[in-house]
PDB file of C-alpha atoms in Angstrom:
ATOM      1  CA  MET J 925     -19.288 -14.810   4.348  1.00  0.00           C
ATOM      2  CA  PRO J 926     -21.159 -11.889   5.295  1.00  0.00           C
ATOM      3  CA  LEU J 927     -21.042  -9.397   2.346  1.00  0.00           C
ATOM      4  CA  TYR J 928     -21.770  -5.683   2.701  1.00  0.00           C
ATOM      5  CA  ARG J 929     -22.472  -3.841  -0.583  1.00  0.00           C
ATOM      6  CA  THR J 930     -22.211  -0.101  -0.129  1.00  0.00           C
ATOM      7  CA  VAL J 931     -23.559   2.154  -2.751  1.00  0.00           C
ATOM      8  CA  VAL J 932     -22.892   6.223  -2.354  1.00  0.00           C
ATOM      9  CA  ARG J 933     -23.352   9.181  -4.438  1.00  0.00           C
ATOM     10  CA  PRO J 934     -20.329   9.968  -6.483  1.00  0.00           C
ATOM     11  CA  GLY J 935     -17.845  12.203  -5.064  1.00  0.00           C
ATOM     12  CA  LEU J 936     -19.244  11.813  -1.563  1.00  0.00           C
ATOM     13  CA  THR J 937     -16.171   9.923  -0.251  1.00  0.00           C
ATOM     14  CA  ASP J 938     -12.331   9.615  -1.057  1.00  0.00           C
ATOM     15  CA  VAL J 939     -10.447   6.398  -0.878  1.00  0.00           C
ATOM     16  CA  ASP J 940      -9.516   7.120   2.656  1.00  0.00           C
ATOM     17  CA  VAL J 941     -12.988   7.438   3.629  1.00  0.00           C
ATOM     18  CA  ARG J 942     -13.777   4.180   1.834  1.00  0.00           C
ATOM     19  CA  GLN J 943     -11.127   2.201   3.373  1.00  0.00           C
ATOM     20  CA  ALA J 944     -12.119   3.260   6.808  1.00  0.00           C
ATOM     21  CA  PHE J 945     -15.640   2.599   6.501  1.00  0.00           C
ATOM     22  CA  ALA J 946     -14.727  -0.966   5.325  1.00  0.00           C
ATOM     23  CA  GLY J 947     -12.811  -1.442   8.623  1.00  0.00           C
ATOM     24  CA  ASP J 948     -15.730   0.109  10.293  1.00  0.00           C
ATOM     25  CA  VAL J 949     -18.143  -2.636   8.578  1.00  0.00           C
ATOM     26  CA  VAL J 950     -15.647  -5.474   9.703  1.00  0.00           C
ATOM     27  CA  ASP J 951     -15.462  -4.129  13.332  1.00  0.00           C
ATOM     28  CA  VAL J 952     -19.280  -3.587  13.604  1.00  0.00           C
ATOM     29  CA  HIS J 953     -19.995  -7.215  12.109  1.00  0.00           C
ATOM     30  CA  CYS J 954     -17.370  -8.806  14.205  1.00  0.00           C
ATOM     31  CA  GLY J 955     -18.067  -7.098  17.360  1.00  0.00           C
ATOM     32  CA  VAL J 956     -21.828  -7.820  17.169  1.00  0.00           C
ATOM     33  CA  THR J 957     -21.755 -11.615  15.811  1.00  0.00           C
ATOM     34  CA  GLY J 958     -18.012 -12.840  17.032  1.00  0.00           C
ATOM     35  CA  ALA J 959     -17.392 -13.696  13.244  1.00  0.00           C
ATOM     36  CA  PRO J 960     -13.672 -13.924  12.567  1.00  0.00           C
ATOM     37  CA  PRO J 961     -12.477 -10.571  10.251  1.00  0.00           C
ATOM     38  CA  SER J 962     -11.242 -12.583   7.500  1.00  0.00           C
ATOM     39  CA  LEU J 963     -14.642 -13.718   6.653  1.00  0.00           C
ATOM     40  CA  VAL J 964     -16.304 -10.266   6.088  1.00  0.00           C
ATOM     41  CA  HIS J 965     -16.363  -8.761   2.551  1.00  0.00           C
ATOM     42  CA  VAL J 966     -16.954  -5.316   1.780  1.00  0.00           C
ATOM     43  CA  LEU J 967     -18.010  -3.865  -1.849  1.00  0.00           C
ATOM     44  CA  TYR J 968     -17.928  -0.084  -2.275  1.00  0.00           C
ATOM     45  CA  VAL J 969     -19.568   1.462  -5.469  1.00  0.00           C
ATOM     46  CA  GLU J 970     -20.065   5.129  -6.454  1.00  0.00           C
ATOM     47  CA  ASP J 971     -23.237   5.172  -8.458  1.00  0.00           C
ATOM     48  CA  ASP J 972     -26.182   7.672  -7.825  1.00  0.00           C
ATOM     49  CA  ALA J 973     -28.509   6.046 -10.555  1.00  0.00           C
ATOM     50  CA  ARG J 974     -28.939   3.179  -7.835  1.00  0.00           C
ATOM     51  CA  LEU J 975     -30.104   5.666  -5.209  1.00  0.00           C
ATOM     52  CA  PRO J 976     -33.537   6.766  -4.293  1.00  0.00           C
ATOM     53  CA  ASP J 977     -34.171  10.531  -4.213  1.00  0.00           C
ATOM     54  CA  GLY J 978     -32.915  12.041  -0.593  1.00  0.00           C
ATOM     55  CA  THR J 979     -30.768   9.021  -0.019  1.00  0.00           C
ATOM     56  CA  ASP J 980     -26.868   9.503  -0.229  1.00  0.00           C
ATOM     57  CA  ALA J 981     -25.845   6.017   0.619  1.00  0.00           C
ATOM     58  CA  VAL J 982     -27.314   2.510   0.776  1.00  0.00           C
ATOM     59  CA  VAL J 983     -25.646  -0.455   2.483  1.00  0.00           C
ATOM     60  CA  LEU J 984     -26.964  -3.679   1.745  1.00  0.00           C
ATOM     61  CA  GLY J 985     -25.647  -6.529   3.986  1.00  0.00           C
ATOM     62  CA  THR J 986     -26.127 -10.229   3.192  1.00  0.00           C
ATOM     63  CA  ILE J 987     -25.838 -12.269   6.505  1.00  0.00           C
ATOM     64  CA  ARG J 988     -26.103 -15.714   7.829  1.00  0.00           C
ATOM     65  CA  SER J 989     -29.975 -16.520   9.012  1.00  0.00           C
ATOM     66  CA  GLY J 990     -30.265 -17.133  12.666  1.00  0.00           C
ATOM     67  CA  ARG J 991     -28.887 -13.660  14.125  1.00  0.00           C
ATOM     68  CA  SER J 992     -31.065 -12.292  16.598  1.00  0.00           C
ATOM     69  CA  GLY J 993     -33.216  -9.118  16.135  1.00  0.00           C
ATOM     70  CA  ASP J 994     -31.075  -7.159  18.618  1.00  0.00           C
ATOM     71  CA  GLN J 995     -28.016  -8.280  16.661  1.00  0.00           C
ATOM     72  CA  LYS J 996     -29.317  -7.096  13.492  1.00  0.00           C
ATOM     73  CA  GLU J 997     -30.470  -3.866  15.037  1.00  0.00           C
ATOM     74  CA  ARG J 998     -26.871  -3.208  16.583  1.00  0.00           C
ATOM     75  CA  ILE J 999     -25.253  -4.109  13.174  1.00  0.00           C
ATOM     76  CA  THR J1000     -27.823  -1.692  11.262  1.00  0.00           C
ATOM     77  CA  ALA J1001     -27.186   1.299  13.855  1.00  0.00           C
ATOM     78  CA  GLY J1002     -23.424   0.875  13.918  1.00  0.00           C
ATOM     79  CA  LEU J1003     -23.174   1.033  10.129  1.00  0.00           C
ATOM     80  CA  THR J1004     -25.404   3.879   9.899  1.00  0.00           C
ATOM     81  CA  ASP J1005     -23.648   5.737  12.626  1.00  0.00           C
ATOM     82  CA  ALA J1006     -20.019   4.941  11.126  1.00  0.00           C
ATOM     83  CA  LEU J1007     -21.079   5.820   7.440  1.00  0.00           C
ATOM     84  CA  ALA J1008     -22.615   9.176   8.601  1.00  0.00           C
ATOM     85  CA  GLU J1009     -19.441   9.963  10.495  1.00  0.00           C
ATOM     86  CA  ARG J1010     -16.862   9.071   7.880  1.00  0.00           C
ATOM     87  CA  ALA J1011     -18.858  10.737   4.970  1.00  0.00           C
ATOM     88  CA  GLY J1012     -20.332  13.730   6.948  1.00  0.00           C
ATOM     89  CA  ILE J1013     -23.815  13.065   5.910  1.00  0.00           C
ATOM     90  CA  PRO J1014     -27.196  12.765   8.034  1.00  0.00           C
ATOM     91  CA  VAL J1015     -28.329   9.357   9.269  1.00  0.00           C
ATOM     92  CA  GLU J1016     -31.438  10.206   7.547  1.00  0.00           C
ATOM     93  CA  ALA J1017     -29.787  10.129   4.107  1.00  0.00           C
ATOM     94  CA  ILE J1018     -28.485   6.457   4.820  1.00  0.00           C
ATOM     95  CA  THR J1019     -30.318   3.218   4.282  1.00  0.00           C
ATOM     96  CA  VAL J1020     -28.956  -0.088   5.656  1.00  0.00           C
ATOM     97  CA  ARG J1021     -30.634  -3.307   4.834  1.00  0.00           C
ATOM     98  CA  LEU J1022     -29.940  -6.825   6.069  1.00  0.00           C
ATOM     99  CA  ALA J1023     -30.827  -9.926   4.067  1.00  0.00           C
ATOM    100  CA  ASP J1024     -30.645 -13.332   5.885  1.00  0.00           C
ATOM    101  CA  ILE J1025     -29.505 -16.183   3.737  1.00  0.00           C
ATOM    102  CA  PRO J1026     -29.090 -19.987   5.182  1.00  0.00           C
ATOM    103  CA  ALA J1027     -25.537 -20.689   6.286  1.00  0.00           C
ATOM    104  CA  SER J1028     -25.813 -23.602   3.946  1.00  0.00           C
ATOM    105  CA  TYR J1029     -25.840 -21.198   0.977  1.00  0.00           C
ATOM    106  CA  ALA J1030     -22.520 -20.014   1.576  1.00  0.00           C
ATOM    107  CA  MET J1031     -18.946 -21.409   1.499  1.00  0.00           C
ATOM    108  CA  GLU J1032     -15.536 -20.088   2.769  1.00  0.00           C
ATOM    109  CA  ASP J1033     -12.255 -21.658   2.265  1.00  0.00           C
ATOM    110  CA  GLY J1034     -14.108 -24.933   0.754  1.00  0.00           C
ATOM    111  CA  VAL J1035     -16.337 -25.336   3.793  1.00  0.00           C
ATOM    112  CA  ILE J1036     -19.992 -24.995   3.996  1.00  0.00           C
ATOM    113  CA  LEU J1037     -20.579 -22.603   6.644  1.00  0.00           C
ATOM    114  CA  PRO J1038     -22.407 -23.714  10.129  1.00  0.00           C
ATOM    115  CA  GLU J1039     -25.409 -22.242  11.335  1.00  0.00           C
ATOM    116  CA  PRO J1040     -24.858 -19.364  13.852  1.00  0.00           C
ATOM    117  CA  GLY J1041     -24.596 -20.630  17.577  1.00  0.00           C
ATOM    118  CA  SER J1042     -24.349 -24.142  16.597  1.00  0.00           C
ATOM    119  CA  PRO J1043     -21.546 -26.538  17.917  1.00  0.00           C
ATOM    120  CA  GLU J1044     -19.901 -26.905  14.461  1.00  0.00           C
ATOM    121  CA  GLU J1045     -19.628 -22.867  14.464  1.00  0.00           C
ATOM    122  CA  GLU J1046     -17.179 -22.902  17.212  1.00  0.00           C
ATOM    123  CA  ALA J1047     -14.828 -25.554  15.415  1.00  0.00           C
ATOM    124  CA  PHE J1048     -15.188 -23.707  12.184  1.00  0.00           C
ATOM    125  CA  LYS J1049     -14.044 -20.419  13.919  1.00  0.00           C
ATOM    126  CA  ALA J1050     -11.108 -22.068  15.361  1.00  0.00           C
ATOM    127  CA  GLY J1051      -9.970 -23.545  12.214  1.00  0.00           C
ATOM    128  CA  VAL J1052     -10.389 -20.150  10.338  1.00  0.00           C
ATOM    129  CA  ASN J1053      -8.187 -18.392  13.197  1.00  0.00           C
ATOM    130  CA  ALA J1054      -5.575 -20.963  13.178  1.00  0.00           C
TER     131      ALA J1054
END
C-alpha cells in the first residue's frame, strides 16, 4: 500500500541509480514499519517543472495513518540520506513529505488493509508472506 513518488530533475540519475533507490525505499519503509516488501510501491519521474527552485528531488510518500512520529522521522531521514547518496546531491536539495491515509482507503490483493498495530494486521501480513 505505501506509495512513494519520486520526482527528480532530468538527467540527475540513471536507471541504475533509480533502481537502487527504489530498493532503498523498500528497505527503509519495511525496516521502520515491518511491512512486507511486496506491498511497497515506488514511482520515479524526471520532471523539473514540478520542482521548486533549489530543489533537485521531491519524494512524496502516501502511508497508512497510525504510524508514530518516530517512524515518520526515521522514514523521512532514511529516504533523504539514501537519495542524497545515490544521486550525489546535498540533503538540503531534497524534500521528503509523508501523507497519512486511513488504512480503509487502500486495498492489496483484494483485501482492505488493516490498521497498523491491529490484531488483523498480523493475520494480513502472514497471508501476504505465505
